[in-house]
Amino acid sequence: MPIYTALQAADPVAYNALMGEMKRQSDGVELIASENYISPAVMEMMGTVFNNKYSEGYPGKRYYGGQEFTDIVESLAIERAKQLFGCQHANVQPHAGCPANVAMYFALMEPGECVLGMDLGHGGHLSHGHPVTYLTKIFKFVRYKMKDVETGELDYDEMRRVALQEKPKIILAGFSAYPREVNYAKMKAIADEVGAYTVADMAHIAGLIAGKQLRNPFEDGFDVITTTTHKTLRGPRGGMIMCREAELGKKIDKMVFPGFQGGPIMQMVAAKAVAFGEALRPEFQDYAKQIIKNSKHLAKFFMDHGAKLVTNGTDNHLMLIDCVKSWNLPGGEVETLLDRVGITLNKNMIPDDTRKPMDPSGVRLGTPAITTRGMKEVDMDILGGFILKAIEKRSDDSAITSLHGEVIEWCRRFPVPGIAA
Ligand code: DSN
């Protein structure tokens, strides 16, 4: 365990909460598809004196003095991001994924203009125009869906029909709960017909693209990629916007700062540089490959045992299980039950769910975090077995308690970076 002596002395209550969280992460199985464990090197950079510095502006063009070292780390992050994703421009300052998307919308559109994005009930994201967000008061959002939820193929014909009718300024690919690969070339062809920008919000799969296991939308001519940096990309919590061509990057830069944000969170920018350096190493491609191998293996395990998966499988790091069809249980009950045995995932709507978001039919789970811990296909069988056993024994308190013990003992064999010695 790392030692936090200053924190322990200064604030025992906060220190104890940190110790509790470290134990929780170490003794539990993390299946939330958007979570991961950063490396000790990334974690070290996050807790540094770069926190103390204001750096409004960009490398070489700042509004405050004393930037010789902030310029080094931000330039490093930018150059490494460009190399990772094969593009001409990167802005590494967005504080998170939603701010990255907001800055992107305002950079590319005027109020009242339209975005054609993935239906939220079919896997899209809140920041892609959910009615509860203020974005919908400023821009118009129209939708495409899957053509067939059994295969997960997107409905490109309907996408084209809506695009011709609505003339969107942006055609947006990307999702937070969709297990299949996207045909970016088809989307680009539709966008070209109507003169729209093509943007891919790759937050969930950025690490799988950087690790060369999924298609890179820039290779199909997409204009912009937005992403978070802390999911499959395994960096610090934050966001990023990249442009295939440098010219468009100027608009993005102006909107991120001064248009939308103030000073960058420089210790996170520095930690992004470290994480991107890790992602450029060949081992990261092995990691990305193993994430997908584990995901496919676990999905097959569930299906072989009679579970119903949305789209009947996965191409990426995540899967959605229809718990009502699989086990006659709502997703929320499965989430709560698995919490009791130290396995963390989240309840999730399934396509065209008739239940409500706080009480949906499904669960979403993914393999990025457990793959970082070193788990392989053989471990997916054990993990799947734990999950099925918890469901089978859900009314038997002592069986659930003893299963929790088994899960702890098993997952302690896979050290969490930054926690285990
Ligand atoms: N909260 C993230 C997820 O779980 O997918 C997306 O913002």
Short mmCIF file of C-alpha atoms and ligand atoms in Angstrom, two decimals:
data_model
loop_
_atom_site.label_atom_id
_atom_site.label_comp_id
_atom_site.label_asym_id
_atom_site.label_seq_id
_atom_site.Cartn_x
_atom_site.Cartn_y
_atom_site.Cartn_z
CA MET A 1 0.00 0.00 0.00
CA PRO A 2 1.32 3.51 -0.69
CA ILE A 3 1.95 5.54 2.44
CA TYR A 4 -0.02 8.74 3.01
CA THR A 5 1.52 9.92 6.27
CA ALA A 6 0.87 13.66 5.79
CA LEU A 7 -2.76 13.02 4.94
CA GLN A 8 -3.20 10.63 7.82
CA ALA A 9 -1.87 13.21 10.28
CA ALA A 10 -3.77 16.15 8.81
CA ASP A 11 -7.17 14.62 8.23
CA PRO A 12 -7.85 11.16 9.65
CA VAL A 13 -11.47 11.13 8.47
CA ALA A 14 -10.58 11.77 4.83
CA TYR A 15 -7.61 9.39 5.17
CA ASN A 16 -9.87 6.61 6.44
CA ALA A 17 -12.24 7.12 3.52
CA LEU A 18 -9.27 6.78 1.16
CA MET A 19 -8.12 3.58 2.89
CA GLY A 20 -11.67 2.21 2.62
CA GLU A 21 -11.82 2.96 -1.09
CA MET A 22 -8.42 1.34 -1.68
CA LYS A 23 -9.58 -1.81 0.07
CA ARG A 24 -12.86 -1.77 -1.86
CA GLN A 25 -11.02 -1.52 -5.17
CA SER A 26 -8.59 -4.23 -4.22
CA ASP A 27 -11.10 -6.70 -2.76
CA GLY A 28 -13.80 -6.24 -5.39
CA VAL A 29 -14.23 -7.03 -9.06
CA GLU A 30 -14.74 -3.87 -11.11
CA LEU A 31 -16.97 -4.49 -14.11
CA ILE A 32 -18.22 -0.93 -14.69
CA ALA A 33 -17.40 -0.59 -18.38
CA SER A 34 -16.22 3.02 -18.10
CA GLU A 35 -13.81 2.48 -15.20
CA ASN A 36 -10.17 1.44 -15.08
CA TYR A 37 -7.06 1.45 -12.88
CA ILE A 38 -4.34 3.96 -13.74
CA SER A 39 -0.66 3.12 -13.42
CA PRO A 40 1.41 4.28 -10.45
CA ALA A 41 3.30 6.65 -12.79
CA VAL A 42 0.07 8.35 -13.92
CA MET A 43 -1.14 8.51 -10.33
CA GLU A 44 2.13 10.07 -9.17
CA MET A 45 1.87 12.83 -11.77
CA MET A 46 -1.72 13.60 -10.75
CA GLY A 47 -0.63 14.43 -7.22
CA THR A 48 2.10 16.96 -8.07
CA VAL A 49 2.85 20.67 -7.88
CA PHE A 50 1.50 21.15 -11.40
CA ASN A 51 -1.72 21.57 -9.42
CA ASN A 52 -0.43 24.91 -8.17
CA LYS A 53 -0.02 26.54 -11.56
CA TYR A 54 -2.39 28.72 -13.61
CA SER A 55 -1.77 28.29 -17.34
CA GLU A 56 -4.57 29.96 -19.31
CA GLY A 57 -3.75 29.75 -22.99
CA TYR A 58 -1.71 27.16 -24.84
CA PRO A 59 2.00 26.23 -24.96
CA GLY A 60 3.99 29.27 -26.06
CA LYS A 61 0.92 31.58 -25.79
CA ARG A 62 -0.05 31.92 -22.13
CA TYR A 63 -1.56 34.71 -20.10
CA TYR A 64 0.70 34.14 -17.05
CA GLY A 65 4.44 33.79 -16.60
CA GLY A 66 6.36 30.79 -15.29
CA GLN A 67 5.25 28.33 -17.95
CA GLU A 68 8.50 26.67 -18.97
CA PHE A 69 7.55 23.31 -17.45
CA THR A 70 3.79 23.41 -18.02
CA ASP A 71 4.57 24.04 -21.69
CA ILE A 72 6.76 20.92 -21.76
CA VAL A 73 4.09 18.60 -20.33
CA GLU A 74 1.19 20.03 -22.31
CA SER A 75 3.18 19.86 -25.57
CA LEU A 76 4.14 16.29 -24.71
CA ALA A 77 0.48 15.36 -24.17
CA ILE A 78 -0.52 17.03 -27.45
CA GLU A 79 2.22 15.39 -29.53
CA ARG A 80 1.60 11.96 -28.02
CA ALA A 81 -2.18 12.24 -28.58
CA LYS A 82 -1.60 13.17 -32.22
CA GLN A 83 0.71 10.21 -32.66
CA LEU A 84 -1.67 7.82 -30.91
CA PHE A 85 -4.70 8.74 -33.00
CA GLY A 86 -3.00 9.81 -36.26
CA CYS A 87 -4.26 13.39 -36.47
CA GLN A 88 -2.94 16.92 -36.86
CA HIS A 89 -4.44 18.58 -33.80
CA ALA A 90 -5.18 17.76 -30.16
CA ASN A 91 -6.58 19.89 -27.36
CA VAL A 92 -5.83 18.18 -24.05
CA GLN A 93 -7.43 20.77 -21.76
CA PRO A 94 -11.12 19.70 -21.52
CA HIS A 95 -11.82 18.91 -17.89
CA ALA A 96 -14.00 15.89 -18.76
CA GLY A 97 -16.00 14.27 -21.54
CA CYS A 98 -19.14 16.44 -21.31
CA PRO A 99 -17.18 19.72 -21.41
CA ALA A 100 -15.26 18.36 -24.40
CA ASN A 101 -18.53 17.71 -26.21
CA VAL A 102 -20.00 21.09 -25.24
CA ALA A 103 -16.91 22.93 -26.50
CA MET A 104 -17.04 20.87 -29.72
CA TYR A 105 -20.74 21.72 -30.32
CA PHE A 106 -20.16 25.45 -29.79
CA ALA A 107 -17.03 25.41 -31.96
CA LEU A 108 -18.78 23.76 -34.91
CA MET A 109 -22.36 25.10 -34.69
CA GLU A 110 -24.47 28.20 -34.16
CA PRO A 111 -27.44 28.09 -31.77
CA GLY A 112 -30.44 26.43 -33.40
CA GLU A 113 -28.37 24.15 -35.63
CA CYS A 114 -28.82 20.41 -35.57
CA VAL A 115 -26.90 17.29 -34.48
CA LEU A 116 -27.77 13.82 -35.74
CA GLY A 117 -26.62 11.39 -33.04
CA MET A 118 -27.32 7.96 -31.65
CA ASP A 119 -30.62 7.43 -29.88
CA LEU A 120 -30.03 7.53 -26.14
CA GLY A 121 -32.17 4.44 -25.62
CA HIS A 122 -29.99 2.55 -28.10
CA GLY A 123 -26.68 3.34 -26.40
CA GLY A 124 -26.07 7.08 -26.96
CA HIS A 125 -24.90 9.41 -24.19
CA LEU A 126 -26.48 12.19 -22.11
CA SER A 127 -24.18 14.77 -23.69
CA HIS A 128 -25.46 13.75 -27.14
CA GLY A 129 -28.63 15.70 -26.48
CA HIS A 130 -30.65 14.09 -23.74
CA PRO A 131 -33.74 16.25 -23.06
CA VAL A 132 -32.62 16.81 -19.44
CA THR A 133 -29.47 18.66 -20.60
CA TYR A 134 -29.36 22.40 -21.30
CA LEU A 135 -27.78 21.60 -24.67
CA THR A 136 -31.25 20.83 -26.00
CA LYS A 137 -32.32 24.42 -25.27
CA ILE A 138 -29.58 25.64 -27.62
CA PHE A 139 -29.24 23.03 -30.36
CA LYS A 140 -31.60 20.61 -32.04
CA PHE A 141 -30.85 16.91 -31.66
CA VAL A 142 -32.26 14.24 -33.96
CA ARG A 143 -31.62 10.51 -33.75
CA TYR A 144 -30.61 7.32 -35.45
CA LYS A 145 -31.01 3.84 -33.94
CA MET A 146 -30.01 0.25 -34.50
CA LYS A 147 -31.74 -1.31 -37.48
CA ASP A 148 -31.86 -4.66 -35.76
CA VAL A 149 -31.25 -5.06 -32.02
CA GLU A 150 -30.45 -8.73 -32.59
CA THR A 151 -27.30 -7.87 -34.59
CA GLY A 152 -26.73 -4.30 -33.42
CA GLU A 153 -26.25 -3.02 -36.95
CA LEU A 154 -27.01 0.69 -37.11
CA ASP A 155 -29.79 1.85 -39.42
CA TYR A 156 -27.70 3.73 -41.98
CA ASP A 157 -30.66 4.08 -44.38
CA GLU A 158 -32.72 5.82 -41.72
CA MET A 159 -29.67 7.90 -40.77
CA ARG A 160 -29.43 9.10 -44.37
CA ARG A 161 -33.16 9.81 -44.60
CA VAL A 162 -33.08 11.93 -41.42
CA ALA A 163 -29.89 13.66 -42.54
CA LEU A 164 -31.42 14.65 -45.88
CA GLN A 165 -34.51 15.94 -44.09
CA GLU A 166 -32.91 17.77 -41.15
CA LYS A 167 -29.62 18.90 -42.72
CA PRO A 168 -27.60 18.45 -39.50
CA LYS A 169 -24.42 20.43 -39.00
CA ILE A 170 -22.85 17.49 -37.17
CA ILE A 171 -23.26 13.74 -37.64
CA LEU A 172 -22.17 12.22 -34.36
CA ALA A 173 -20.94 8.66 -33.83
CA GLY A 174 -20.33 7.30 -30.36
CA PHE A 175 -22.04 5.76 -27.40
CA SER A 176 -21.78 4.69 -23.81
CA ALA A 177 -23.75 1.46 -24.03
CA TYR A 178 -23.36 -0.08 -27.47
CA PRO A 179 -21.39 -3.30 -27.92
CA ARG A 180 -20.78 -3.28 -31.68
CA GLU A 181 -18.41 -1.70 -34.21
CA VAL A 182 -19.58 1.33 -36.24
CA ASN A 183 -19.28 1.74 -40.01
CA TYR A 184 -17.69 5.19 -39.99
CA ALA A 185 -17.22 5.20 -43.78
CA LYS A 186 -21.00 4.97 -44.29
CA MET A 187 -21.55 7.81 -41.82
CA LYS A 188 -18.93 9.94 -43.54
CA ALA A 189 -20.58 9.38 -46.94
CA ILE A 190 -23.94 10.53 -45.53
CA ALA A 191 -22.31 13.57 -43.91
CA ASP A 192 -20.64 14.50 -47.18
CA GLU A 193 -24.01 14.41 -48.96
CA VAL A 194 -25.46 17.00 -46.57
CA GLY A 195 -22.29 18.97 -45.83
CA ALA A 196 -22.10 17.99 -42.15
CA TYR A 197 -19.07 17.67 -39.91
CA THR A 198 -18.34 14.12 -38.73
CA VAL A 199 -17.59 13.77 -35.04
CA ALA A 200 -16.93 10.58 -33.09
CA ASP A 201 -17.29 10.59 -29.31
CA MET A 202 -14.93 7.71 -28.62
CA ALA A 203 -14.86 8.05 -24.83
CA HIS A 204 -15.59 4.38 -24.23
CA ILE A 205 -13.34 2.90 -26.89
CA ALA A 206 -10.46 5.41 -27.17
CA GLY A 207 -8.03 2.87 -25.69
CA LEU A 208 -9.20 0.19 -28.10
CA ILE A 209 -8.60 2.57 -31.02
CA ALA A 210 -5.26 3.78 -29.66
CA GLY A 211 -4.37 0.10 -29.10
CA LYS A 212 -5.28 -0.58 -32.75
CA GLN A 213 -8.00 -3.12 -32.00
CA LEU A 214 -10.97 -1.10 -33.27
CA ARG A 215 -11.29 1.07 -36.33
CA ASN A 216 -10.05 4.66 -36.07
CA PRO A 217 -12.73 7.09 -37.38
CA PHE A 218 -10.00 9.42 -38.68
CA GLU A 219 -9.04 6.69 -41.17
CA ASP A 220 -12.52 7.04 -42.66
CA GLY A 221 -12.18 10.81 -42.89
CA PHE A 222 -13.94 11.88 -39.67
CA ASP A 223 -13.25 15.49 -38.76
CA VAL A 224 -13.19 15.35 -34.97
CA ILE A 225 -12.83 12.84 -32.13
CA THR A 226 -13.86 13.76 -28.61
CA THR A 227 -13.02 11.47 -25.74
CA THR A 228 -12.44 11.06 -22.06
CA THR A 229 -8.99 9.94 -21.06
CA HIS A 230 -9.78 7.68 -18.10
CA LYS A 231 -11.73 4.76 -19.55
CA THR A 232 -10.09 2.23 -21.88
CA LEU A 233 -7.34 4.80 -22.52
CA ARG A 234 -6.33 4.29 -18.86
CA GLY A 235 -5.27 7.84 -18.09
CA PRO A 236 -6.26 10.47 -15.56
CA ARG A 237 -9.86 11.66 -15.33
CA GLY A 238 -10.30 14.23 -18.09
CA GLY A 239 -11.29 14.97 -21.67
CA MET A 240 -9.69 15.68 -25.02
CA ILE A 241 -10.69 16.88 -28.51
CA MET A 242 -8.74 15.90 -31.61
CA CYS A 243 -9.07 17.10 -35.19
CA ARG A 244 -7.91 15.30 -38.31
CA GLU A 245 -6.79 18.63 -39.76
CA ALA A 246 -4.99 21.45 -37.97
CA GLU A 247 -7.23 24.16 -39.45
CA LEU A 248 -10.35 22.96 -37.64
CA GLY A 249 -8.30 22.67 -34.46
CA LYS A 250 -8.07 26.48 -34.31
CA LYS A 251 -11.85 26.73 -33.81
CA ILE A 252 -11.75 24.03 -31.14
CA ASP A 253 -8.90 25.70 -29.25
CA LYS A 254 -10.69 29.05 -29.19
CA MET A 255 -13.84 27.47 -27.85
CA VAL A 256 -12.15 25.38 -25.13
CA PHE A 257 -10.28 28.49 -23.93
CA PRO A 258 -11.35 31.25 -23.63
CA GLY A 259 -14.77 30.28 -24.99
CA PHE A 260 -15.80 27.77 -22.38
CA GLN A 261 -13.16 26.89 -19.78
CA GLY A 262 -10.68 28.88 -17.70
CA GLY A 263 -7.30 27.57 -16.61
CA PRO A 264 -6.43 23.98 -17.49
CA ILE A 265 -6.09 21.47 -14.66
CA MET A 266 -2.38 21.20 -15.28
CA GLN A 267 -1.59 18.19 -13.09
CA MET A 268 -4.18 16.25 -15.12
CA VAL A 269 -2.77 17.54 -18.41
CA ALA A 270 0.67 16.36 -17.24
CA ALA A 271 -0.76 12.98 -16.23
CA LYS A 272 -2.42 12.71 -19.67
CA ALA A 273 1.08 13.06 -21.18
CA VAL A 274 2.30 10.16 -19.01
CA ALA A 275 -0.71 7.98 -19.85
CA PHE A 276 -0.40 8.66 -23.58
CA GLY A 277 3.27 7.70 -23.35
CA GLU A 278 2.17 4.38 -21.86
CA ALA A 279 -0.46 3.90 -24.57
CA LEU A 280 2.18 4.36 -27.27
CA ARG A 281 4.10 1.33 -26.01
CA PRO A 282 3.56 -2.01 -27.79
CA GLU A 283 2.28 -3.60 -24.54
CA PHE A 284 -0.73 -1.32 -24.68
CA GLN A 285 -1.84 -3.02 -27.90
CA ASP A 286 -1.66 -6.37 -26.10
CA TYR A 287 -3.74 -4.86 -23.30
CA ALA A 288 -6.39 -3.56 -25.72
CA LYS A 289 -6.50 -6.92 -27.50
CA GLN A 290 -6.96 -8.77 -24.20
CA ILE A 291 -9.82 -6.45 -23.16
CA ILE A 292 -11.77 -7.55 -26.23
CA LYS A 293 -10.80 -11.22 -25.88
CA ASN A 294 -12.03 -11.17 -22.28
CA SER A 295 -15.21 -9.35 -23.23
CA LYS A 296 -16.06 -11.77 -26.04
CA HIS A 297 -15.26 -14.74 -23.83
CA LEU A 298 -17.42 -13.50 -20.95
CA ALA A 299 -20.27 -12.68 -23.34
CA LYS A 300 -20.10 -16.20 -24.79
CA PHE A 301 -20.01 -17.67 -21.28
CA PHE A 302 -23.25 -15.91 -20.39
CA MET A 303 -24.93 -16.82 -23.67
CA ASP A 304 -23.83 -20.46 -23.35
CA HIS A 305 -25.57 -20.42 -19.97
CA GLY A 306 -28.81 -19.13 -21.39
CA ALA A 307 -28.50 -15.37 -20.82
CA LYS A 308 -29.90 -12.90 -23.35
CA LEU A 309 -27.38 -10.28 -24.46
CA VAL A 310 -28.37 -7.17 -26.39
CA THR A 311 -27.13 -7.71 -29.99
CA ASN A 312 -26.26 -11.28 -28.98
CA GLY A 313 -22.61 -10.55 -28.27
CA THR A 314 -19.97 -7.88 -28.40
CA ASP A 315 -17.20 -6.46 -30.58
CA ASN A 316 -15.73 -4.22 -27.91
CA HIS A 317 -15.11 -3.99 -24.17
CA LEU A 318 -18.72 -4.04 -22.98
CA MET A 319 -21.91 -6.07 -23.04
CA LEU A 320 -25.49 -5.46 -22.03
CA ILE A 321 -27.44 -8.26 -20.44
CA ASP A 322 -31.24 -8.25 -20.56
CA CYS A 323 -31.75 -9.43 -16.96
CA VAL A 324 -35.52 -9.69 -17.24
CA LYS A 325 -35.29 -12.07 -20.19
CA SER A 326 -32.27 -13.88 -18.76
CA TRP A 327 -33.26 -14.37 -15.13
CA ASN A 328 -36.63 -12.69 -14.70
CA LEU A 329 -34.95 -10.03 -12.54
CA PRO A 330 -34.74 -6.27 -13.12
CA GLY A 331 -31.22 -4.87 -13.70
CA GLY A 332 -31.26 -2.93 -10.42
CA GLU A 333 -31.76 -6.11 -8.41
CA VAL A 334 -28.82 -7.75 -10.17
CA GLU A 335 -26.66 -4.68 -9.48
CA THR A 336 -27.56 -4.71 -5.76
CA LEU A 337 -27.14 -8.47 -5.47
CA LEU A 338 -23.69 -8.41 -7.06
CA ASP A 339 -22.63 -5.51 -4.83
CA ARG A 340 -23.20 -7.93 -1.94
CA VAL A 341 -20.59 -10.32 -3.35
CA GLY A 342 -18.07 -7.60 -4.26
CA ILE A 343 -18.78 -7.49 -7.99
CA THR A 344 -19.56 -3.99 -9.26
CA LEU A 345 -21.49 -3.21 -12.43
CA ASN A 346 -24.33 -0.87 -13.32
CA LYS A 347 -28.00 -1.25 -14.10
CA ASN A 348 -28.71 -0.02 -17.60
CA MET A 349 -31.59 0.51 -19.99
CA ILE A 350 -31.76 -1.94 -22.87
CA PRO A 351 -32.93 -0.78 -26.34
CA ASP A 352 -36.56 0.34 -26.28
CA ASP A 353 -36.76 -0.57 -22.60
CA THR A 354 -40.26 -0.46 -21.19
CA ARG A 355 -38.91 0.05 -17.66
CA LYS A 356 -37.56 3.32 -16.20
CA PRO A 357 -33.89 4.54 -16.06
CA MET A 358 -33.71 4.02 -12.27
CA ASP A 359 -35.32 0.57 -12.62
CA PRO A 360 -34.25 -0.72 -16.05
CA SER A 361 -34.27 -4.21 -17.53
CA GLY A 362 -30.56 -4.64 -18.02
CA VAL A 363 -27.06 -4.40 -16.68
CA ARG A 364 -23.96 -3.14 -18.46
CA LEU A 365 -20.58 -4.68 -17.76
CA GLY A 366 -17.13 -4.42 -19.26
CA THR A 367 -13.62 -5.79 -19.05
CA PRO A 368 -11.14 -2.81 -19.12
CA ALA A 369 -10.46 -2.76 -15.36
CA ILE A 370 -10.25 -6.51 -14.79
CA THR A 371 -7.94 -6.83 -17.81
CA THR A 372 -5.63 -4.23 -16.25
CA ARG A 373 -5.50 -6.52 -13.20
CA GLY A 374 -4.21 -9.30 -15.45
CA MET A 375 -7.31 -11.44 -15.84
CA LYS A 376 -7.53 -13.64 -18.94
CA GLU A 377 -10.15 -15.81 -20.66
CA VAL A 378 -9.85 -18.63 -18.12
CA ASP A 379 -10.64 -16.12 -15.37
CA MET A 380 -13.76 -15.00 -17.25
CA ASP A 381 -15.22 -18.49 -16.75
CA ILE A 382 -14.62 -18.23 -13.01
CA LEU A 383 -16.06 -14.72 -12.86
CA GLY A 384 -19.11 -15.67 -14.93
CA GLY A 385 -19.58 -18.63 -12.59
CA PHE A 386 -19.56 -16.32 -9.54
CA ILE A 387 -22.20 -14.11 -11.14
CA LEU A 388 -24.48 -17.00 -12.05
CA LYS A 389 -24.04 -18.52 -8.60
CA ALA A 390 -24.99 -15.22 -6.92
CA ILE A 391 -28.15 -15.10 -9.02
CA GLU A 392 -29.01 -18.71 -8.30
CA LYS A 393 -28.41 -18.39 -4.52
CA ARG A 394 -29.83 -14.87 -4.14
CA SER A 395 -32.32 -15.85 -1.42
CA ASP A 396 -29.74 -17.71 0.65
CA ASP A 397 -27.93 -15.15 2.84
CA SER A 398 -25.25 -17.51 4.07
CA ALA A 399 -24.46 -18.72 0.54
CA ILE A 400 -24.14 -15.08 -0.57
CA THR A 401 -21.82 -14.26 2.35
CA SER A 402 -19.63 -17.23 1.64
CA LEU A 403 -19.56 -16.39 -2.09
CA HIS A 404 -18.39 -12.88 -1.19
CA GLY A 405 -15.48 -14.46 0.71
CA GLU A 406 -14.60 -16.58 -2.33
CA VAL A 407 -14.67 -13.51 -4.60
CA ILE A 408 -12.33 -11.58 -2.27
CA GLU A 409 -9.89 -14.46 -2.02
CA TRP A 410 -9.92 -14.96 -5.79
CA CYS A 411 -9.54 -11.35 -6.88
CA ARG A 412 -6.71 -10.65 -4.41
CA ARG A 413 -4.64 -12.85 -6.75
CA PHE A 414 -4.83 -10.00 -9.28
CA PRO A 415 -3.11 -6.95 -7.77
CA VAL A 416 -4.51 -3.50 -8.49
CA PRO A 417 -1.81 -1.16 -9.83
CA GLY A 418 -1.03 1.53 -7.29
CA ILE A 419 -2.61 -0.35 -4.38
CA ALA A 420 -0.82 -3.65 -4.01
CA ALA A 421 2.82 -3.43 -3.01
N1 DSN B 1 -20.46 7.74 -16.94
C1 DSN B 1 -19.89 7.24 -18.16
C2 DSN B 1 -20.28 5.82 -18.40
O1 DSN B 1 -20.38 5.10 -17.45
O2 DSN B 1 -20.43 5.42 -19.54
C3 DSN B 1 -20.20 8.04 -19.34
O3 DSN B 1 -20.22 9.38 -19.07
#
